[in-house]
């Protein structure tokens, strides 16, 4: 199994090129199931979750080919299987994203229930309730969501909780439904808007994606499209924290500053100087230790849960006391326990991680428990004295393209080893 070995204490300096967004690529690939003609998708990141999605689509009869390293041509003409099996869904919960498009275009989908997840229960009731409102019959049978409905009809759907993939699944089911669908209390994440951009490029009629009310007029068919995936705002934020935590200066290139307002506000509060251009963000910590911040995660445009672990790493070494409250997932502080093994001073009470920053962490063997947790341990290792070995980094390869190359180019001492 691969591990990362990191020797901390080096301030990071330089430029980092941001990859396409994982959380936009996955729904966009699933949406390709809806097209009657081949589609072309650019800026696709090399990630294990993308490979898993391609494997899932290929199993269904979709032809996927790669061009120039980051462009995928996807042809869904030959789909003959409508199942997302447990073996794939258990490794990547986002497999549930095929539910909406399969049902919307082919009238049937059998998608394994994702089961337990390291960061909490993560149910699918919102996806199921919305599809039922559109006229689908949905049963849970043998661990599978079995959905049937030859012609979905538009409906007004009010989401119980703001769900990102729930909004995406319902939007994808609605594009070929008869009549109008209105999704209220929709997720406003930029990735939802990016998916809508792709659906519109294929011929869908969608308004309001990126706001909390999305209107979709069903169309007869969707066709060819050529689309470029948006940049990854969580990867961007992670590298900016890497700059902040090490007292360095990092410029993230090829990104979208407008998608990171809440994160940039907290980095500024931590003492960083932030400058933005149209597609870049520069963070300069000017050699200073960051100040601790208080924050609460919430749906976009508030502070993202996917940046919570990275800010725990920042607070671990920051000057002062901080409080980080997680409101989206109930069990998302395992990284804090690992950081404590590196000398961090945290107290978890309810959904809040209270920290008292220590001047330095100390290298130790630690274990990644989920994707963002593993990124936070890498960040902690970058400032720890001595060497840290981060194990189980298959989690990190799900969501960060070439993390060790990118960090090494910024000056970090990091290498991948086999353990
Ligand atoms: C997506 C992101 C993930 C991010 C999360 C929250 C993708 C592929 N993944 O995950 O990186 O951490 O948004 O920003 O885009 N919920 C229900 N019932 C449902 C669905 C969700 O109660 O049917 C609850 C969840 O338990 C959670 C909250 O809603 O408490 C938000 O989850 P959701 O937005 O659905 O997360 P994902 O879409 O799985």
Coordinates of C-alpha atoms and ligand atoms in Angstrom, one line a residue:
X1 CA 0.0 0.0 0.0
X2 CA 1.2 3.5 -0.8
X3 CA 2.1 6.0 1.9
X4 CA 3.4 9.6 1.8
X5 CA 6.6 10.5 3.7
X6 CA 6.9 14.1 4.5
X7 CA 9.6 16.1 6.2
X8 CA 8.1 19.3 7.6
X9 CA 9.4 22.8 8.2
X10 CA 9.8 24.2 4.7
X11 CA 7.8 27.3 3.8
X12 CA 6.2 26.6 0.4
X13 CA 6.8 29.1 -2.4
X14 CA 5.6 29.1 -6.0
X15 CA 2.8 28.4 -8.4
X16 CA 0.5 25.4 -8.5
X17 CA -1.8 24.5 -11.4
X18 CA -5.3 23.6 -10.3
X19 CA -7.0 20.6 -11.8
X20 CA -10.6 20.1 -12.9
X21 CA -13.1 19.8 -10.1
X22 CA -13.7 16.2 -8.9
X23 CA -17.2 17.1 -7.7
X24 CA -18.1 18.6 -11.1
X25 CA -16.5 15.8 -13.2
X26 CA -18.4 13.0 -11.5
X27 CA -21.9 14.3 -12.1
X28 CA -21.0 15.5 -15.6
X29 CA -19.7 12.0 -16.5
X30 CA -23.0 10.5 -15.2
X31 CA -24.9 13.1 -17.2
X32 CA -23.3 11.8 -20.4
X33 CA -25.6 8.8 -20.0
X34 CA -28.4 11.2 -21.1
X35 CA -26.9 12.1 -24.5
X36 CA -27.9 10.3 -27.8
X37 CA -24.7 11.5 -29.4
X38 CA -21.1 11.4 -28.2
X39 CA -20.0 14.2 -25.9
X40 CA -16.6 15.6 -25.3
X41 CA -15.5 16.6 -21.7
X42 CA -12.3 18.6 -21.1
X43 CA -10.2 19.4 -18.0
X44 CA -11.0 16.0 -16.5
X45 CA -8.6 15.4 -13.5
X46 CA -6.7 12.1 -13.2
X47 CA -8.3 10.8 -10.0
X48 CA -9.3 7.4 -8.7
X49 CA -12.9 8.5 -8.4
X50 CA -12.9 9.5 -12.1
X51 CA -11.5 6.0 -13.0
X52 CA -14.2 4.4 -10.9
X53 CA -16.9 6.4 -12.7
X54 CA -15.5 5.4 -16.1
X55 CA -15.4 1.8 -15.0
X56 CA -19.0 2.1 -13.8
X57 CA -20.1 3.7 -17.2
X58 CA -18.1 1.1 -19.2
X59 CA -19.9 -1.7 -17.4
X60 CA -23.2 -0.2 -18.6
X61 CA -22.0 -0.2 -22.2
X62 CA -20.8 3.4 -22.4
X63 CA -17.7 3.9 -24.6
X64 CA -15.2 6.2 -23.0
X65 CA -11.9 7.2 -24.7
X66 CA -9.2 9.6 -23.5
X67 CA -7.5 12.3 -25.6
X68 CA -4.6 14.6 -24.8
X69 CA -4.5 13.2 -21.2
X70 CA -7.5 15.3 -19.9
X71 CA -10.3 15.2 -22.5
X72 CA -12.8 12.3 -22.5
X73 CA -15.1 11.4 -25.4
X74 CA -18.1 9.6 -24.0
X75 CA -20.6 7.7 -26.2
X76 CA -23.7 6.3 -24.4
X77 CA -25.3 4.9 -27.6
X78 CA -24.7 1.3 -26.5
X79 CA -26.0 1.3 -22.9
X80 CA -27.4 -2.2 -22.1
X81 CA -27.0 -2.5 -18.4
X82 CA -28.7 -0.2 -15.8
X83 CA -27.0 -1.4 -12.6
X84 CA -24.5 0.3 -10.3
X85 CA -23.2 -2.7 -8.4
X86 CA -22.1 -2.7 -4.7
X87 CA -18.4 -3.4 -5.5
X88 CA -18.2 0.0 -7.2
X89 CA -20.7 2.0 -5.1
X90 CA -19.0 1.0 -1.9
X91 CA -15.7 2.5 -3.0
X92 CA -17.3 5.7 -4.2
X93 CA -20.6 7.0 -2.9
X94 CA -21.0 9.4 -5.8
X95 CA -21.9 6.4 -8.0
X96 CA -25.4 7.2 -6.8
X97 CA -25.3 9.9 -9.5
X98 CA -26.2 7.5 -12.2
X99 CA -29.6 7.0 -10.7
X100 CA -31.2 10.1 -12.1
X101 CA -29.8 9.9 -15.7
X102 CA -30.5 6.1 -16.0
X103 CA -34.1 6.6 -14.8
X104 CA -34.6 9.7 -16.9
X105 CA -33.4 8.2 -20.2
X106 CA -34.0 4.5 -19.9
X107 CA -36.8 4.3 -17.4
X108 CA -34.9 2.0 -15.0
X109 CA -32.0 2.0 -12.6
X110 CA -30.7 -0.5 -10.0
X111 CA -28.2 1.3 -7.8
X112 CA -26.6 -0.3 -4.8
X113 CA -27.2 1.6 -1.5
X114 CA -23.9 3.2 -0.5
X115 CA -24.0 1.8 3.1
X116 CA -21.9 3.2 5.9
X117 CA -19.4 5.9 5.2
X118 CA -16.4 7.1 7.2
X119 CA -17.8 10.6 7.7
X120 CA -21.4 9.7 8.7
X121 CA -24.6 8.1 7.6
X122 CA -25.1 9.9 4.3
X123 CA -28.6 8.6 3.4
X124 CA -30.3 8.9 0.0
X125 CA -33.9 9.7 1.1
X126 CA -33.9 13.0 -0.7
X127 CA -32.9 11.5 -4.0
X128 CA -35.6 8.8 -3.6
X129 CA -38.4 11.2 -2.5
X130 CA -37.7 13.5 -5.5
X131 CA -37.8 10.7 -8.0
X132 CA -41.1 9.4 -6.5
X133 CA -42.6 12.9 -6.8
X134 CA -41.7 12.7 -10.6
X135 CA -43.7 9.5 -10.9
X136 CA -41.1 6.9 -10.5
X137 CA -41.6 3.7 -8.5
X138 CA -38.7 3.2 -6.2
X139 CA -38.1 0.3 -3.9
X140 CA -35.2 -0.7 -1.7
X141 CA -34.6 -4.3 -2.3
X142 CA -31.6 -6.5 -1.4
X143 CA -29.4 -3.5 -0.7
X144 CA -30.4 -1.9 -4.0
X145 CA -32.4 1.2 -4.9
X146 CA -34.6 -0.2 -7.7
X147 CA -36.2 2.7 -9.6
X148 CA -38.7 2.3 -12.5
X149 CA -40.7 4.8 -14.5
X150 CA -40.9 4.9 -18.3
X151 CA -41.8 8.6 -18.6
X152 CA -41.1 10.8 -15.6
X153 CA -43.2 13.9 -15.2
X154 CA -42.2 17.3 -14.0
X155 CA -42.9 18.1 -10.4
X156 CA -42.4 20.7 -7.7
X157 CA -39.9 19.3 -5.3
X158 CA -38.8 20.9 -2.0
X159 CA -35.7 19.3 -0.6
X160 CA -35.8 18.5 3.1
X161 CA -32.1 19.1 3.5
X162 CA -29.8 20.8 1.0
X163 CA -28.1 17.9 -0.8
X164 CA -25.5 18.4 -3.5
X165 CA -25.8 15.1 -5.3
X166 CA -29.5 15.0 -4.5
X167 CA -30.0 18.2 -6.4
X168 CA -27.8 16.9 -9.2
X169 CA -29.7 13.6 -9.5
X170 CA -33.1 15.2 -9.6
X171 CA -31.9 17.8 -12.1
X172 CA -30.6 15.0 -14.4
X173 CA -33.8 13.0 -14.0
X174 CA -35.9 16.1 -14.8
X175 CA -34.2 17.2 -18.1
X176 CA -36.0 14.5 -20.1
X177 CA -39.2 14.5 -18.0
X178 CA -42.6 15.7 -19.4
X179 CA -43.3 19.3 -18.3
X180 CA -41.6 21.5 -15.8
X181 CA -39.8 20.5 -12.6
X182 CA -39.0 23.0 -9.9
X183 CA -36.4 22.1 -7.3
X184 CA -36.6 24.3 -4.2
X185 CA -34.1 24.4 -1.4
X186 CA -31.6 23.3 -4.0
X187 CA -27.9 23.1 -3.4
X188 CA -26.2 26.2 -4.7
X189 CA -22.7 24.7 -5.0
X190 CA -20.8 25.9 -8.1
X191 CA -20.6 22.2 -9.2
X192 CA -24.4 22.1 -9.5
X193 CA -24.2 25.1 -11.8
X194 CA -21.4 23.4 -13.8
X195 CA -23.4 20.3 -14.3
X196 CA -26.3 22.5 -15.4
X197 CA -24.0 24.2 -17.9
X198 CA -23.1 20.8 -19.4
X199 CA -26.8 19.7 -19.5
X200 CA -27.7 22.9 -21.3
X201 CA -24.8 22.4 -23.7
X202 CA -26.4 19.1 -24.6
X203 CA -29.8 20.8 -25.2
X204 CA -31.5 20.9 -21.8
X205 CA -33.6 23.8 -20.6
X206 CA -32.5 24.8 -17.1
X207 CA -32.7 28.1 -15.3
X208 CA -31.6 29.0 -11.8
X209 CA -28.9 26.4 -11.2
X210 CA -26.5 28.0 -8.6
X211 CA -29.5 29.5 -6.8
X212 CA -31.9 27.7 -4.4
X213 CA -34.7 27.4 -7.0
X214 CA -34.0 25.5 -10.2
X215 CA -36.5 25.4 -13.0
X216 CA -36.2 22.6 -15.6
X217 CA -38.4 22.3 -18.7
X218 CA -38.2 18.8 -20.0
X219 CA -37.0 18.3 -23.6
X220 CA -37.4 15.4 -26.0
X221 CA -33.7 14.5 -26.4
X222 CA -30.2 15.6 -25.6
X223 CA -27.3 15.5 -28.1
X224 CA -23.7 16.2 -28.6
X225 CA -21.8 18.7 -26.5
X226 CA -18.2 20.0 -25.9
X227 CA -17.6 21.1 -22.4
X228 CA -14.8 22.0 -20.0
X229 CA -15.1 21.1 -16.3
X230 CA -14.7 24.0 -13.9
X231 CA -11.5 24.2 -11.7
X232 CA -11.5 22.4 -8.3
X233 CA -12.2 24.9 -5.5
X234 CA -11.4 22.4 -2.8
X235 CA -8.0 21.6 -4.3
X236 CA -7.4 25.3 -4.6
X237 CA -8.2 25.9 -1.0
X238 CA -6.0 23.0 0.1
X239 CA -2.9 24.5 -1.6
X240 CA -3.7 27.9 -0.2
X241 CA -3.8 26.5 3.3
X242 CA -0.5 24.7 2.5
X243 CA 1.0 28.1 1.9
X244 CA -0.6 29.7 5.0
X245 CA 0.3 26.9 7.4
X246 CA 4.0 26.9 6.3
X247 CA 4.3 30.7 6.3
X248 CA 4.9 30.7 2.6
X249 CA 3.6 32.3 -0.6
X250 CA 1.5 30.2 -3.0
X251 CA -0.2 31.2 -6.2
X252 CA -3.0 28.9 -7.4
X253 CA -3.4 29.1 -11.2
X254 CA -6.2 28.1 -13.4
X255 CA -8.8 28.5 -10.7
X256 CA -12.0 30.5 -10.0
X257 CA -11.6 33.0 -7.1
X258 CA -15.4 33.7 -7.2
X259 CA -16.1 30.1 -5.9
X260 CA -13.9 30.6 -2.8
X261 CA -15.2 33.6 -1.0
X262 CA -15.8 32.0 2.4
X263 CA -12.4 30.2 2.4
X264 CA -10.5 33.3 1.3
X265 CA -12.3 35.3 4.1
X266 CA -11.0 32.9 6.7
X267 CA -7.5 32.8 5.3
X268 CA -7.5 36.6 5.4
X269 CA -8.7 36.4 9.0
X270 CA -5.8 34.0 9.7
X271 CA -3.4 36.8 8.6
X272 CA -2.7 35.9 5.0
X273 CA -2.5 38.6 2.3
X274 CA -4.7 37.4 -0.6
X275 CA -4.6 38.8 -4.1
X276 CA -6.8 37.6 -6.9
X277 CA -6.8 37.8 -10.7
X278 CA -9.4 36.5 -13.1
X279 CA -8.1 32.9 -12.8
X280 CA -5.6 33.0 -10.1
X281 CA -5.3 33.5 -6.3
X282 CA -2.1 34.4 -4.5
X283 CA -1.7 33.9 -0.8
X284 CA 1.3 35.4 1.0
X285 CA 1.8 34.6 4.7
X286 CA 5.0 36.7 4.8
X287 CA 6.7 34.2 7.0
X288 CA 4.2 34.7 9.8
X289 CA 2.5 32.0 11.9
X290 CA -1.3 32.1 11.1
X291 CA -3.8 33.2 13.7
X292 CA -6.5 30.7 14.8
X293 CA -10.0 31.1 13.3
X294 CA -13.5 30.2 14.3
X295 CA -15.7 28.8 11.6
X296 CA -18.9 26.8 10.9
X297 CA -19.4 24.6 7.9
X298 CA -22.7 25.0 6.0
X299 CA -23.9 24.6 2.4
X300 CA -22.5 26.9 -0.3
X301 CA -21.9 29.9 -0.3
X302 CA -20.9 29.4 3.4
X303 CA -17.7 27.6 4.5
X304 CA -17.4 24.2 2.8
X305 CA -17.3 21.0 4.9
X306 CA -14.7 19.7 2.4
X307 CA -12.3 22.4 3.7
X308 CA -13.0 21.8 7.4
X309 CA -10.2 19.3 8.0
X310 CA -7.6 21.5 6.3
X311 CA -8.5 24.4 8.6
X312 CA -8.2 22.1 11.6
X313 CA -4.6 21.6 10.5
X314 CA -4.2 25.3 10.3
X315 CA -5.7 25.9 13.8
X316 CA -3.5 23.1 15.2
X317 CA -0.4 25.3 14.7
X318 CA -2.0 28.7 14.7
X319 CA -1.5 31.4 17.3
X320 CA -4.4 31.3 19.7
X321 CA -7.6 29.3 20.3
X322 CA -10.1 28.4 17.6
X323 CA -13.5 26.7 17.3
X324 CA -14.4 24.7 14.2
X325 CA -18.0 23.5 14.0
X326 CA -19.2 20.9 11.5
X327 CA -22.8 21.0 10.6
X328 CA -23.0 18.9 7.5
X329 CA -21.6 15.5 8.5
X330 CA -21.9 14.0 12.0
X331 CA -18.6 12.1 12.2
X332 CA -16.0 14.2 10.4
X333 CA -13.3 14.8 13.0
X334 CA -11.2 11.7 12.8
X335 CA -8.3 13.8 11.4
X336 CA -8.3 15.7 14.7
X337 CA -7.5 12.5 16.6
X338 CA -4.6 11.8 14.2
X339 CA -3.3 15.3 14.6
X340 CA -3.4 14.9 18.4
X341 CA -0.9 12.1 17.8
X342 CA 1.4 14.7 16.3
X343 CA 1.0 16.9 19.4
X344 CA -2.0 19.1 18.5
X345 CA -4.2 20.3 21.3
X346 CA -7.8 19.8 20.4
X347 CA -11.0 19.1 22.5
X348 CA -14.0 17.9 20.6
X349 CA -17.3 18.8 22.2
X350 CA -20.4 17.9 20.2
X351 CA -19.9 19.1 16.7
X352 CA -17.1 21.5 17.5
X353 CA -13.3 21.0 17.6
X354 CA -11.8 23.5 20.0
X355 CA -8.1 24.1 19.5
X356 CA -5.3 25.7 21.3
X357 CA -2.6 26.3 18.7
X358 CA 0.9 24.8 19.5
X359 CA 4.0 26.4 18.1
X360 CA 5.0 23.1 16.4
X361 CA 3.7 19.6 15.7
X362 CA 6.0 16.6 15.7
X363 CA 6.2 14.0 13.0
X364 CA 4.5 10.7 13.7
X365 CA 2.9 7.8 11.7
X366 CA -0.7 8.8 11.0
X367 CA -3.5 7.2 9.0
X368 CA -5.8 8.8 6.5
X369 CA -9.5 8.0 7.2
X370 CA -11.2 9.9 4.3
X371 CA -10.3 12.1 1.4
X372 CA -10.2 15.5 3.1
X373 CA -8.9 14.1 6.3
X374 CA -5.9 12.8 4.4
X375 CA -5.2 16.2 2.9
X376 CA -5.3 17.7 6.3
X377 CA -2.7 15.2 7.6
X378 CA -0.4 16.1 4.7
X379 CA -0.8 19.8 5.6
X380 CA -0.1 19.1 9.3
X381 CA 3.0 17.1 8.2
X382 CA 4.3 20.0 6.2
X383 CA 4.8 22.0 9.4
X384 CA 5.7 19.1 11.7
X385 CA 9.2 18.8 13.0
X386 CA 10.8 15.7 11.6
X387 CA 9.2 13.1 9.3
X388 CA 5.6 12.1 9.2
X389 CA 4.3 9.0 7.4
X390 CA 0.7 9.3 6.2
X391 CA -0.7 5.9 5.5
X392 CA -3.8 4.7 3.6
X393 CA -3.4 7.5 1.1
X394 CA -5.6 5.7 -1.4
X395 CA -8.1 8.2 0.0
X396 CA -6.0 11.1 -1.2
X397 CA -5.7 9.7 -4.7
X398 CA -9.5 9.7 -5.0
X399 CA -9.5 13.5 -5.0
X400 CA -6.1 15.1 -5.4
X401 CA -4.3 14.9 -8.8
X402 CA -0.5 14.4 -8.4
X403 CA -0.4 15.8 -4.9
X404 CA 3.2 14.9 -4.2
X405 CA 4.4 16.4 -7.6
X406 CA 2.5 19.6 -7.0
X407 CA 3.7 20.0 -3.4
X408 CA 7.3 19.1 -4.4
X409 CA 7.2 21.9 -7.0
X410 CA 6.3 24.3 -4.2
X411 CA 9.4 23.1 -2.3
X412 CA 8.0 20.5 0.0
X413 CA 10.0 17.4 1.0
X414 CA 7.5 14.7 0.2
X415 CA 7.7 11.3 -1.4
X416 CA 5.5 8.3 -2.1
X417 CA 6.7 5.0 -0.6
X418 CA 5.4 1.5 -0.5
X419 CA 4.7 0.1 3.0
Ligands
LIG1 C1 -21.4 16.3 -1.8 C2 -19.9 16.3 -2.2 C3 -19.0 16.1 -1.0 C4 -19.4 17.2 0.0 C5 -20.9 17.3 0.3 C6 -21.3 18.4 1.2 C7 -19.9 15.3 -4.4 C8 -19.6 14.1 -5.3 N1 -19.7 15.1 -3.1 O1 -21.7 15.0 -1.2 O2 -17.7 16.2 -1.4 O3 -18.7 16.9 1.3 O4 -21.6 17.4 -0.9 O5 -20.9 19.6 0.6 O6 -20.3 16.3 -4.9 N2 -28.6 14.0 3.3 C9 -29.8 13.4 3.7 N3 -30.5 12.7 2.7 C10 -30.1 12.6 1.5 C11 -28.9 13.2 1.1 C12 -28.2 13.9 2.0 O7 -30.2 13.6 4.8 O8 -30.8 11.9 0.7 C13 -27.8 14.8 4.2 C14 -26.4 14.2 4.5 O9 -26.4 13.2 5.4 C15 -25.6 15.4 4.9 C16 -26.3 16.5 4.1 O10 -27.5 16.1 3.7 O11 -25.8 15.7 6.2 C17 -25.5 17.0 2.9 O12 -25.1 15.9 2.1 P1 -25.0 16.0 0.5 O13 -25.0 17.4 0.1 O14 -26.0 15.1 -0.1 O15 -23.6 15.4 0.3 P2 -23.2 14.6 -1.0 O16 -24.0 15.1 -2.2 O17 -23.1 13.1 -0.8

